[in-house]
Coordinates of C-alpha atoms and ligand atoms in Angstrom, one line a residue:
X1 CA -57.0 -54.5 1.2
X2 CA -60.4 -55.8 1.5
X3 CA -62.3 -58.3 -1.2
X4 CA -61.9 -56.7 -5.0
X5 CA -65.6 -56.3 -6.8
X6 CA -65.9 -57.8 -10.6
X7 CA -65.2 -54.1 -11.4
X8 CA -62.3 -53.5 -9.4
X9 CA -61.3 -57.0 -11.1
X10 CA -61.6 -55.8 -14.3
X11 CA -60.3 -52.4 -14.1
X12 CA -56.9 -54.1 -12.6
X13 CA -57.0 -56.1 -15.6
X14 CA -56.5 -52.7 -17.5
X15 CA -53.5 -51.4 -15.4
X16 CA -51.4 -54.6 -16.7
X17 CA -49.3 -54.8 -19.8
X18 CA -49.7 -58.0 -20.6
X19 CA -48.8 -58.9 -24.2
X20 CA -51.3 -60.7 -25.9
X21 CA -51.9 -62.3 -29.9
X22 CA -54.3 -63.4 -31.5
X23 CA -54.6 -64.4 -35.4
X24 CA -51.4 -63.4 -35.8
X25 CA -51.3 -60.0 -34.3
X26 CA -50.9 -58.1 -31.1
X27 CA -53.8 -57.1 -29.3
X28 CA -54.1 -54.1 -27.1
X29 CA -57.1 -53.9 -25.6
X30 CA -58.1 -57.5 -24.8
X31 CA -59.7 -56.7 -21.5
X32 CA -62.5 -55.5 -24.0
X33 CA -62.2 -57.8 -27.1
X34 CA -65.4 -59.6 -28.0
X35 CA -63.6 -63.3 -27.9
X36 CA -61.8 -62.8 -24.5
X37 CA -63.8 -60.7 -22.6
X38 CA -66.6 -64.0 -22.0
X39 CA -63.2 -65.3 -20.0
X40 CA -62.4 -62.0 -17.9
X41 CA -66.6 -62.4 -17.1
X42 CA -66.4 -65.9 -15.9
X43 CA -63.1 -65.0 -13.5
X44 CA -65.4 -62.0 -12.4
X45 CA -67.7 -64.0 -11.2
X46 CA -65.2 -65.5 -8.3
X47 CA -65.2 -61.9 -7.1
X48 CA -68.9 -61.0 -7.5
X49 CA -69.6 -64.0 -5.6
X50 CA -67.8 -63.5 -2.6
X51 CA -69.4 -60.5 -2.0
X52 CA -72.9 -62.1 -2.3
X53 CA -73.9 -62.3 1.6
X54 CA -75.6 -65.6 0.1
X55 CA -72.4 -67.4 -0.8
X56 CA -69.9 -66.0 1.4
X57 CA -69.3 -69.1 3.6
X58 CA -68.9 -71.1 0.2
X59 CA -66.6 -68.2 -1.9
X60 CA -64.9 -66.8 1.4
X61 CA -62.6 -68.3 4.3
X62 CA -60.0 -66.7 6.8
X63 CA -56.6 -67.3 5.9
X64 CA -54.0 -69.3 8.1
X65 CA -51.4 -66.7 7.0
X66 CA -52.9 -63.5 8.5
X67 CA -56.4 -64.2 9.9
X68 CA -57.8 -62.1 7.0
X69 CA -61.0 -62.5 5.5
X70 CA -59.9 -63.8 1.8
X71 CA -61.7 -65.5 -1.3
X72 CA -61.8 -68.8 -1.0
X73 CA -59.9 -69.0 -4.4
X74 CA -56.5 -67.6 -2.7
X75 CA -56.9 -69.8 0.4
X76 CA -54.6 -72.7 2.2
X77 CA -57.0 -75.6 3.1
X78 CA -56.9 -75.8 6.9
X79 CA -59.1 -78.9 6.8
X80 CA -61.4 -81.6 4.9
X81 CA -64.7 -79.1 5.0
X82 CA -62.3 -76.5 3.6
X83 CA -62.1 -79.1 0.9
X84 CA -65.6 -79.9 0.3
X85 CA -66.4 -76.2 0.2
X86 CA -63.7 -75.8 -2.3
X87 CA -65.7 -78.7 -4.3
X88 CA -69.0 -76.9 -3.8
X89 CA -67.2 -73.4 -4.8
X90 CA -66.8 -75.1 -7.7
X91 CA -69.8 -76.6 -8.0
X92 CA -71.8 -72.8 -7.7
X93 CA -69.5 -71.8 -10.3
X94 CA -70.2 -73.6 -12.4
X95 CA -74.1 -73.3 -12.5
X96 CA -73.2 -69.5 -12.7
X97 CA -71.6 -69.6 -15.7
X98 CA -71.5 -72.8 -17.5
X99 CA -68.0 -72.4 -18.5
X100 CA -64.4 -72.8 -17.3
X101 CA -63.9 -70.2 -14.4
X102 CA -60.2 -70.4 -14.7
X103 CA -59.2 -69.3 -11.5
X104 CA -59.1 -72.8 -9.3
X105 CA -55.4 -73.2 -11.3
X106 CA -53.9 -70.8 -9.2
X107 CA -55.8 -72.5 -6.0
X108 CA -54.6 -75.7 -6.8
X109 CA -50.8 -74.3 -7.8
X110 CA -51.2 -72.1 -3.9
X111 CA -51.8 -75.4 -2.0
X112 CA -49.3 -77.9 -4.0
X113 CA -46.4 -75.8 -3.7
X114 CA -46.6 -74.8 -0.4
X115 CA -46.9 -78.2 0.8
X116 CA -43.7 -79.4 -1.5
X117 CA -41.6 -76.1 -0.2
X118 CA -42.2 -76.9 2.4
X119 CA -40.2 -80.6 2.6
X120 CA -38.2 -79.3 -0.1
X121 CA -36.9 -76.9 3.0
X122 CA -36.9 -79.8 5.5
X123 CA -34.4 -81.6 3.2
X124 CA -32.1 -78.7 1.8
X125 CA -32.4 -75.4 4.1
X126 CA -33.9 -73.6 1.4
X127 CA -36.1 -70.9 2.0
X128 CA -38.6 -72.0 -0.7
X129 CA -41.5 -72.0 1.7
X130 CA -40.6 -68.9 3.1
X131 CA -41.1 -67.4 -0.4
X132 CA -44.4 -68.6 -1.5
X133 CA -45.9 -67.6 1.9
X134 CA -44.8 -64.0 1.3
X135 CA -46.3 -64.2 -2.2
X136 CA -49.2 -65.7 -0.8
X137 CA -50.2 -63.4 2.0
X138 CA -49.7 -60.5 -0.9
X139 CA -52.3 -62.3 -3.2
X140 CA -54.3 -62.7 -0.5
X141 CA -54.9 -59.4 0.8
X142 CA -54.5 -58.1 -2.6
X143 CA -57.3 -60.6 -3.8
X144 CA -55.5 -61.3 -7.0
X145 CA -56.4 -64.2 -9.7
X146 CA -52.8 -66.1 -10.2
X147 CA -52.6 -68.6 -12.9
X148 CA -51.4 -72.3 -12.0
X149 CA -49.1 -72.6 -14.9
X150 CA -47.9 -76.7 -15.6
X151 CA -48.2 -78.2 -18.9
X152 CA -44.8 -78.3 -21.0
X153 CA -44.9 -78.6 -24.7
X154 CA -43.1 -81.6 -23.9
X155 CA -41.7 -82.1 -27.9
X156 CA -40.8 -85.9 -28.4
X157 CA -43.1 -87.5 -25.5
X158 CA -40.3 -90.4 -25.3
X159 CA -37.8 -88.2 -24.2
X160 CA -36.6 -86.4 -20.8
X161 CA -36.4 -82.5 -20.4
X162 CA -32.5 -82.3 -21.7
X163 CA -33.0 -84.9 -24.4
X164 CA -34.9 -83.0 -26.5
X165 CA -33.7 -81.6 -29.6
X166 CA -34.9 -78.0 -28.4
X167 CA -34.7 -77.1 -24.5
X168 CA -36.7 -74.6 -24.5
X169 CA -39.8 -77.8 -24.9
X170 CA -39.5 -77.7 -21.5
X171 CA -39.7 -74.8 -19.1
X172 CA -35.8 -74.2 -17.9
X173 CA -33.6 -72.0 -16.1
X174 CA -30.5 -70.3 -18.4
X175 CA -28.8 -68.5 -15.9
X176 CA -28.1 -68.0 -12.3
X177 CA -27.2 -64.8 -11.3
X178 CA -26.3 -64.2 -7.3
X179 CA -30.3 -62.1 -7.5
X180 CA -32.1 -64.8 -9.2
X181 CA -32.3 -66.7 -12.3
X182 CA -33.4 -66.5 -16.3
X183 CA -35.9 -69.1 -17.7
X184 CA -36.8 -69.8 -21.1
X185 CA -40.0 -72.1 -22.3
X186 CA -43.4 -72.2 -22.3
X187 CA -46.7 -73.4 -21.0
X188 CA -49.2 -74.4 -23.2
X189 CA -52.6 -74.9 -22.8
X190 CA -52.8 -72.1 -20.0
X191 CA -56.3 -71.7 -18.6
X192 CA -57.0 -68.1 -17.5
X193 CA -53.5 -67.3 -18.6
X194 CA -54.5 -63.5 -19.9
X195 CA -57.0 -62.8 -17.2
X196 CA -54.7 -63.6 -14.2
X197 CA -52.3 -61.1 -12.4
X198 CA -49.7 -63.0 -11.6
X199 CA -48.3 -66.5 -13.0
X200 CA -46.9 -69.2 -10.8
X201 CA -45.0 -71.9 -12.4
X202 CA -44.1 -75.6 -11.2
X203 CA -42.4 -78.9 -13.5
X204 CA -44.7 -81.2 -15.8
X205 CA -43.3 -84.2 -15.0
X206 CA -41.2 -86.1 -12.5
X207 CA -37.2 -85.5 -13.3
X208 CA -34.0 -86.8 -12.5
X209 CA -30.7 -85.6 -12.1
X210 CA -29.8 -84.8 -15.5
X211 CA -33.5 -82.2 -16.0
X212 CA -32.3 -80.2 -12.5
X213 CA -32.4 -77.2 -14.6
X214 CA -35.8 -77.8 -15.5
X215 CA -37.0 -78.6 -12.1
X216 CA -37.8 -74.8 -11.8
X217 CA -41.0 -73.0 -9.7
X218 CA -41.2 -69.3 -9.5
X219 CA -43.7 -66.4 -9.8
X220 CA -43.7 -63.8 -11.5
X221 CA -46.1 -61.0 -12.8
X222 CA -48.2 -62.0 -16.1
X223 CA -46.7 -58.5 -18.3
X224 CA -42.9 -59.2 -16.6
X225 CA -40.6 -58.3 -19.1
X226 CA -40.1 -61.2 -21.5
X227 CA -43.1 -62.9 -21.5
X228 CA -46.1 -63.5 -23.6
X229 CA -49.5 -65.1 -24.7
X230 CA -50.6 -66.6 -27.8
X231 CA -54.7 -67.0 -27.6
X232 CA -55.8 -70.4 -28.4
X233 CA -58.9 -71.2 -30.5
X234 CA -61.8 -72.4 -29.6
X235 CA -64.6 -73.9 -32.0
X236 CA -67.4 -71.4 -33.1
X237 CA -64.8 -68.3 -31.4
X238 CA -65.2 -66.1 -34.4
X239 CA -69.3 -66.1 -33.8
X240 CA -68.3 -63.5 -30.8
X241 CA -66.9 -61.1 -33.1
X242 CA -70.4 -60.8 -35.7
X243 CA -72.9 -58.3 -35.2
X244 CA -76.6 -59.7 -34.4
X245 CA -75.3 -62.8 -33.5
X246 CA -75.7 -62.7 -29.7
X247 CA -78.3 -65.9 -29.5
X248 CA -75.9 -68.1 -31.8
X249 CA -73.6 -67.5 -29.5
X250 CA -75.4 -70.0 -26.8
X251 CA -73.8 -68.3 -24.2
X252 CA -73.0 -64.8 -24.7
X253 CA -71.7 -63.6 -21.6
X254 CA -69.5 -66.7 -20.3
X255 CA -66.7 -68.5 -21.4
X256 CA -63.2 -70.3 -20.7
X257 CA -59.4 -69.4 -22.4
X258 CA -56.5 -71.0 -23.2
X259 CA -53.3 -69.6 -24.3
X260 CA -49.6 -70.4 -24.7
X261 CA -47.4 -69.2 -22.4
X262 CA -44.1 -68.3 -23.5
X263 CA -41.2 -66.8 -21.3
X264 CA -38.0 -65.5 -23.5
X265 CA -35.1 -64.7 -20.9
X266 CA -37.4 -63.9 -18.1
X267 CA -35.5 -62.8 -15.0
X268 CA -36.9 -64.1 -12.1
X269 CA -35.8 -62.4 -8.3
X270 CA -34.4 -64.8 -5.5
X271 CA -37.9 -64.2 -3.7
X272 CA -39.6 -65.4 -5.6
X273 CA -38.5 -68.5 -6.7
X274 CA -40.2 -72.0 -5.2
X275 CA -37.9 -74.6 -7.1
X276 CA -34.8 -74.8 -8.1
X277 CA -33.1 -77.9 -9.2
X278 CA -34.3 -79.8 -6.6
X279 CA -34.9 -82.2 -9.0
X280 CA -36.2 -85.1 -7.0
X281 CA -39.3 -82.8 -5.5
X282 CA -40.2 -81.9 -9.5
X283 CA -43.0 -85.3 -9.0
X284 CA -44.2 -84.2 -6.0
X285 CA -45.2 -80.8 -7.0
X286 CA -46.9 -82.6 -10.1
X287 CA -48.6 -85.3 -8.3
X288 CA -50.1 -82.9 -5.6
X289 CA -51.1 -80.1 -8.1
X290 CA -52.7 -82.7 -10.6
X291 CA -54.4 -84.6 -7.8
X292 CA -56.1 -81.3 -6.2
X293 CA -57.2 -80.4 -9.8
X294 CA -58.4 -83.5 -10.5
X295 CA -60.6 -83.2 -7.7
X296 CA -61.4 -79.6 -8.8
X297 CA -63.5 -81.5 -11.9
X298 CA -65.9 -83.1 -9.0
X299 CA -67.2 -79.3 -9.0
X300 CA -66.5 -77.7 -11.6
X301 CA -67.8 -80.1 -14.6
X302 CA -70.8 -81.4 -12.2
X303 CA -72.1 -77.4 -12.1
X304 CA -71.9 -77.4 -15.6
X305 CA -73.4 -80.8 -15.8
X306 CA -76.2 -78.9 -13.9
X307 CA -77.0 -76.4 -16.4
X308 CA -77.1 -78.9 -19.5
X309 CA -79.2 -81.4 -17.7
X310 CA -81.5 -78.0 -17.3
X311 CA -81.1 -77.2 -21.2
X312 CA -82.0 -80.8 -22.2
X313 CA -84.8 -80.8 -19.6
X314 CA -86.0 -77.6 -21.3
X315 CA -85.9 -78.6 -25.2
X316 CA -88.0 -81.2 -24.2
X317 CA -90.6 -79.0 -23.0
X318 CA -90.1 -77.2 -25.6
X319 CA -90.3 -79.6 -28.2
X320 CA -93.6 -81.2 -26.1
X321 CA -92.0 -84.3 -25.7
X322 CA -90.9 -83.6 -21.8
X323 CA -93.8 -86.5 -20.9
X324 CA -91.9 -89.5 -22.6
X325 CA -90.7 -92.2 -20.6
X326 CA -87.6 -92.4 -22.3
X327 CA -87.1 -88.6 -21.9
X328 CA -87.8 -88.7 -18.1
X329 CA -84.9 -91.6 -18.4
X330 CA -82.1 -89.8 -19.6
X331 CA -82.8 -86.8 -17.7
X332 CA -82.6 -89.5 -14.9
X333 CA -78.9 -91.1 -16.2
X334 CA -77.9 -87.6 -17.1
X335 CA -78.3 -86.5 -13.1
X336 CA -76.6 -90.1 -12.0
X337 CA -73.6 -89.5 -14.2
X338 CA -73.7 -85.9 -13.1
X339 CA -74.4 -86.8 -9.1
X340 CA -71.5 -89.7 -9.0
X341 CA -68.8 -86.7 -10.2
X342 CA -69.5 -84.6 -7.4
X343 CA -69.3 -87.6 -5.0
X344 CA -66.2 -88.6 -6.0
X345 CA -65.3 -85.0 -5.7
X346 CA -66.7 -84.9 -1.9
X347 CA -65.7 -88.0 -1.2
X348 CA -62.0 -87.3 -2.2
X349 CA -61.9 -84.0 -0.1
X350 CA -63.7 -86.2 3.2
X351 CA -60.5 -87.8 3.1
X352 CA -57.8 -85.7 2.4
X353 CA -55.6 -85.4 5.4
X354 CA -52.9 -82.4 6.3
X355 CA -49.9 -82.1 4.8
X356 CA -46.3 -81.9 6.9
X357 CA -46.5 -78.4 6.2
X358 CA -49.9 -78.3 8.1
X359 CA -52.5 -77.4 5.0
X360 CA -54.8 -80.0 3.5
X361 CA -54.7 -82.2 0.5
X362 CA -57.1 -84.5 -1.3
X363 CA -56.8 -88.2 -1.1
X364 CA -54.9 -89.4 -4.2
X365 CA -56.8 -92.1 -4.9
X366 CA -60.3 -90.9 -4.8
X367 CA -58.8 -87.7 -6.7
X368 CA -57.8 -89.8 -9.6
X369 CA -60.6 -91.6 -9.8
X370 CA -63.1 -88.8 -10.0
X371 CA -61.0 -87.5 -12.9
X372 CA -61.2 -90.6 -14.6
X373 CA -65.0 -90.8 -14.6
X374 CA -64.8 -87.2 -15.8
X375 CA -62.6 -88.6 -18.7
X376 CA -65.9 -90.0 -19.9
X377 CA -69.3 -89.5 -18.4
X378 CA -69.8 -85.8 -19.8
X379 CA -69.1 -87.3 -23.0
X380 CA -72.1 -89.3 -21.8
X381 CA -74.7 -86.4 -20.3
X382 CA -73.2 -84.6 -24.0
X383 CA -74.6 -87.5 -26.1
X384 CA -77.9 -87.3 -23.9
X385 CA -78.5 -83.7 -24.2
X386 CA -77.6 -84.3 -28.2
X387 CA -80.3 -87.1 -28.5
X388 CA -82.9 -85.0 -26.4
X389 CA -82.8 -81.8 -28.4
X390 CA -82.8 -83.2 -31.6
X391 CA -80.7 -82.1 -34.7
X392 CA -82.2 -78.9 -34.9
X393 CA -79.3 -77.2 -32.7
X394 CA -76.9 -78.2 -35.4
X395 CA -79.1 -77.4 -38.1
X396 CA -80.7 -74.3 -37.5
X397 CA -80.4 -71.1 -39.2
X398 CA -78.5 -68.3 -37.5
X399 CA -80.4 -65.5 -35.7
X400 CA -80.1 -63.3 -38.7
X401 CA -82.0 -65.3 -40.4
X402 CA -84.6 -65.3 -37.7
X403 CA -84.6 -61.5 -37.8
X404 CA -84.5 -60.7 -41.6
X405 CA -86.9 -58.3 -43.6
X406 CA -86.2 -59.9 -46.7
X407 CA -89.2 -61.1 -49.0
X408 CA -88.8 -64.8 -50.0
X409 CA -92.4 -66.3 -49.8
X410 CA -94.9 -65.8 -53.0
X411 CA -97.3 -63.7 -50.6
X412 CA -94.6 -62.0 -49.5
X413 CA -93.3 -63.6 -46.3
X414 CA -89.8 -62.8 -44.9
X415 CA -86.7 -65.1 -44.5
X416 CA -87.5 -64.2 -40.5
X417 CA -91.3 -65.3 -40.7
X418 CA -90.7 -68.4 -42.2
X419 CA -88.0 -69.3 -40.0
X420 CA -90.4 -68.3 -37.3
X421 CA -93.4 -70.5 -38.6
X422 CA -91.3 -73.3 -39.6
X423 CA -89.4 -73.4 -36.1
X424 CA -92.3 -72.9 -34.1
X425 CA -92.2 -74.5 -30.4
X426 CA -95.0 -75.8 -28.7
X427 CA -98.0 -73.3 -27.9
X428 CA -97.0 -71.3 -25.1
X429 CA -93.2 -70.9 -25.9
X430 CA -91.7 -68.4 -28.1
X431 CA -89.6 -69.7 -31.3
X432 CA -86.6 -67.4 -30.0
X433 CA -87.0 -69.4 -26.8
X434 CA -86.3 -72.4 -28.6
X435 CA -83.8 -70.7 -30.7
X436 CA -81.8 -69.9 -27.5
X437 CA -81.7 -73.4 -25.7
X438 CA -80.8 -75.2 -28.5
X439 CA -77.6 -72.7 -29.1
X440 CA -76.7 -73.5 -25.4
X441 CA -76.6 -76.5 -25.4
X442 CA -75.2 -76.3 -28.7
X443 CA -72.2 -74.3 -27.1
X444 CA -71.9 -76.5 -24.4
X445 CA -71.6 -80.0 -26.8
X446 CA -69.6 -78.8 -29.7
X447 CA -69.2 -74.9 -29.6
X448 CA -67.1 -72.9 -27.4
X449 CA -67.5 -74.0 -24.4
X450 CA -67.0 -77.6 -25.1
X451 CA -62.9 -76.9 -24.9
X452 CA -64.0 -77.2 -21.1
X453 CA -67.2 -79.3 -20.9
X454 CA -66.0 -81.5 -23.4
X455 CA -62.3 -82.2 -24.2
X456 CA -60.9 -80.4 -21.1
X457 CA -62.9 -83.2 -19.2
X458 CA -60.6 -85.4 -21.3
X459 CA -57.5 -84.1 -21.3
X460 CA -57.4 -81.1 -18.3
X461 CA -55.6 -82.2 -14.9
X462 CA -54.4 -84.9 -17.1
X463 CA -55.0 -87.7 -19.9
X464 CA -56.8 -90.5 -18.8
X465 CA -53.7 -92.8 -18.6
X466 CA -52.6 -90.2 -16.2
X467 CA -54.8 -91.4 -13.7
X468 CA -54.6 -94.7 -14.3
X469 CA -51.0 -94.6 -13.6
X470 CA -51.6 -93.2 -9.9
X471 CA -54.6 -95.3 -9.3
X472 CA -52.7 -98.1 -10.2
X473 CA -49.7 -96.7 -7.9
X474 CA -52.4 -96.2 -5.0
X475 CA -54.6 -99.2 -5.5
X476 CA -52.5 -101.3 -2.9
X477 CA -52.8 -104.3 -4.7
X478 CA -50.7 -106.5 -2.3
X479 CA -53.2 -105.7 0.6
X480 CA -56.2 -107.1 -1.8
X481 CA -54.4 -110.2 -2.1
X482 CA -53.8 -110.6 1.7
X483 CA -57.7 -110.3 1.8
X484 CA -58.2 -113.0 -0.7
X485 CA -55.9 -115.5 0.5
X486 CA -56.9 -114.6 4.2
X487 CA -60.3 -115.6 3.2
X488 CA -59.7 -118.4 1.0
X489 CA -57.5 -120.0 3.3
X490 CA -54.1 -119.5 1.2
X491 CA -51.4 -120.0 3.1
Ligands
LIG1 FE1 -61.5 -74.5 -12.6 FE2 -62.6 -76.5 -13.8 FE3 -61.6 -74.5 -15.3 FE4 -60.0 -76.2 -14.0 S1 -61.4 -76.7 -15.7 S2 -59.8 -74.0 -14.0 S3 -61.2 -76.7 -12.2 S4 -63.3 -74.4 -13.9
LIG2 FE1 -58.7 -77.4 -16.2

């Protein structure tokens, strides 16, 4: 089957039964709700894309598997400019929708288990590789959007997988039938987790002996029998469900989604499983998913970097202060911060290096390091884009307000002509204007969209002492010595 369209994307949506809440009922036609369907437009996109002769060498590659023409987003890297144009995938995406895209999970989740299966195979006979290359090749010709499903609830943080009071904290596997297996647990902070077709799993967290039934990696269908989404919130979300309030929106037509994942005595087939109790292969998994999504945040975060430095670059022209030396300046630190993401996000893919199992991955290193400056410098282009827009995007009154007949003035003036006259811009630029760029950026600092501009940068692909921990693992400290003493003639 050739490339989907953003229709064909969404109509697929429609044919699936996934089971969906949300404020604590069941929703049935989420493909169309006002505070999910943002989500399903921004996973649209990855299809529209690749069907734009413009970006096809960026959103398209050939597969490994079966020589077919494929989006990028269901591909194997085959080499380091796969990996940069994975970065700069991102990167597009980003400026295209200034929100969380959701489906680079499931890339990430593609090239990290097939890589582990891979050795996991060497060492055991398994047929774990096998597997996920049959899965692939259907995603790929199918051109489906699978979710890259990680993040345990993980209970009390200071104990392993089977220490916990409940087991279910951590995703495990009940039973073992001769045909597959049953797995309880969950997965929480799922991006994409409603607007994806199929679900793979992997472990959170290294394990050892005594967690080999939660060192468990499968897929599996996201309406399978047993399993189900709880929509997470987002700040601002219930704006998308009032009429007239499209421009307090900020964005109306993009955002991101997270949900909880939970799997009640799902029964997963032989063929489809990746992991299972191979305990000692649950940190690799980890450490190669969270490293290529770390890297995923040199593109994605920088493209939306792009857009707010644009918004703050705006409101000051708007506001007539866009002249200013200090304004020129933090449009200037804004793009530096921004710019030194995406070269740790090239520089990391430059030099990645194959795998045993022959696709590419990112180096560790570099990869943790770009996530750790994204742990804070979009904090920093936020603060920025605050100070340069002024309070007004937190103070203004809605669009309602902007638009209402009713007579409040003594000669008769409206609520919507005195907001008008007392939120004029500068000559030459329309109050609505205004209106609009300071309810982007708005959206972007503290509103829905800064779950992924925002916190996500923090805690997505991992805390910040996450990283620290591998870059302190990778930093090769004994070699820096050598150099010292070797220089300082230390014997
Ligand atoms: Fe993709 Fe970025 Fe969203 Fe992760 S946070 S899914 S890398 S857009
Ligand atoms: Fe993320």
């Amino acid at each position: 089957m050739a490339l989907m369209t953003a229709k064909e994307y969404v109509d697929s949506l429609r044919k699936l039964k996934t089971r969906v809440y949300m404020f604590g009922e069941k929703i049935d036609n989420w493909v169309d709700h006002p505070m999910i369907r943002p989500s399903i437009n921004c996973v649209a996109m990855t299809y529209s894309l690749a069907l734009d002769p413009r970006y096809e060498d960026l959103m398209t590659a050939t597969s490994n598997l079966t020589g077919h023409k494929i989006n990028r987003f269901t591909h194997l890297h085959q080499s380091t400019d796969d990996l940069v144009k994975k970065v700069k995938m991102q990167r597009l995406m980003g400026q295209k929708t200034a929100s969380c895209f959701q489906r680079c999970v499931g890339l990430d989740a593609f090239n990290a288990v097939y890589s582990t299966t891979f050795e996991v195979d060497e060492k055991y006979g398994t047929h774990y590789h096998e597997n996920l290359k049959k899965f692939l090749i259907y995603v790929q010709d199918n051109d489906l959007t699978v979710d890259g499903a990680m993040t345990d609830p993980k209970g009390d943080r200071s104990k392993a997988p089977h220490e916990q009071a409940d087991p279910d904290l951590y995703l495990h596997v009940v039973e073992r039938r001769p045909d597959g297996i049953v797995v309880c647990g969950a997965k929480a902070h799922q991006t994409g987790s409603i607007n994806s077709h199929w679900h793979l799993f992997m472990p959170t967290i290294s394990m050892k002996e005594a967690d080999r039934d939660w060192a468990v990696s499968f897929a599996c269908p996201s309406d399978v029998d047993g399993m189900y989404m709880i929509y997470g919130r987002q700040s601002c979300d219930t704006r998308k469900l009032e009429d007239g309030c499209g421009i307090d929106l900020g964005n109306a037509r993009f955002g991101g989604q997270e949900a909880l994942v939970v799997l009640d005595h799902v029964f997963i087939p032989n063929e489809y499983i990746f992991l299972n109790g191979e305990y000692e292969f649950a940190g690799m998994m980890v450490e190669r998913f969270a490293g290529y999504h770390r890297q995923s945040y040199g593109g994605c975060k920088v493209g939306v970097g792009d857009v707010i430095i644009g918004a703050a670059a705006l409101a000051a022209e708007y506001n007539g202060v866009e002249k200013a030396s200090h304004i020129k300046d933090k449009l200037i630190e804004m793009t530096h911060l921004n710019e030194t993401l995406y070269s740790c996000g090239v520089a990391c893919s430059c030099e990645g290096c194959a795998t045993k199992a022959g696709n590419y991955q990112i180096d560790l290193l570099l990869a943790n390091v770009c996530k750790q400056n994204v742990t804070r410098f979009p904090y920093e282009i936020v603060r920025l884009a605050e100070d340069i827009a002024g309070g007004l995007m937190v103070t203004m009154p809605s669009e309602k307000d902007f638009s209402s007949d009713t007579v409040v003035g003594r000669n008769g003036e409206t609520i919507g002509e005195i907001c008008n006259k007392f939120f004029a811009a500068r000559e030459g630029v329309s109050t609505e204007d205004r209106q609009r760029i300071m309810r982007f950026i708005e959206n972007i600092c503290l509103g829905a969209a800064a779950v992924g501009y925002r916190t996500e940068s923090l805690h997505g692909a991992g805390s910040p002492q996450a990283q620290r921990i591998m870059i302190s693992r990778q930093s090769n400290m004994q070699e820096k010595k050598e150099l010292a003493k070797n220089i300082a003639d230390i014997k």
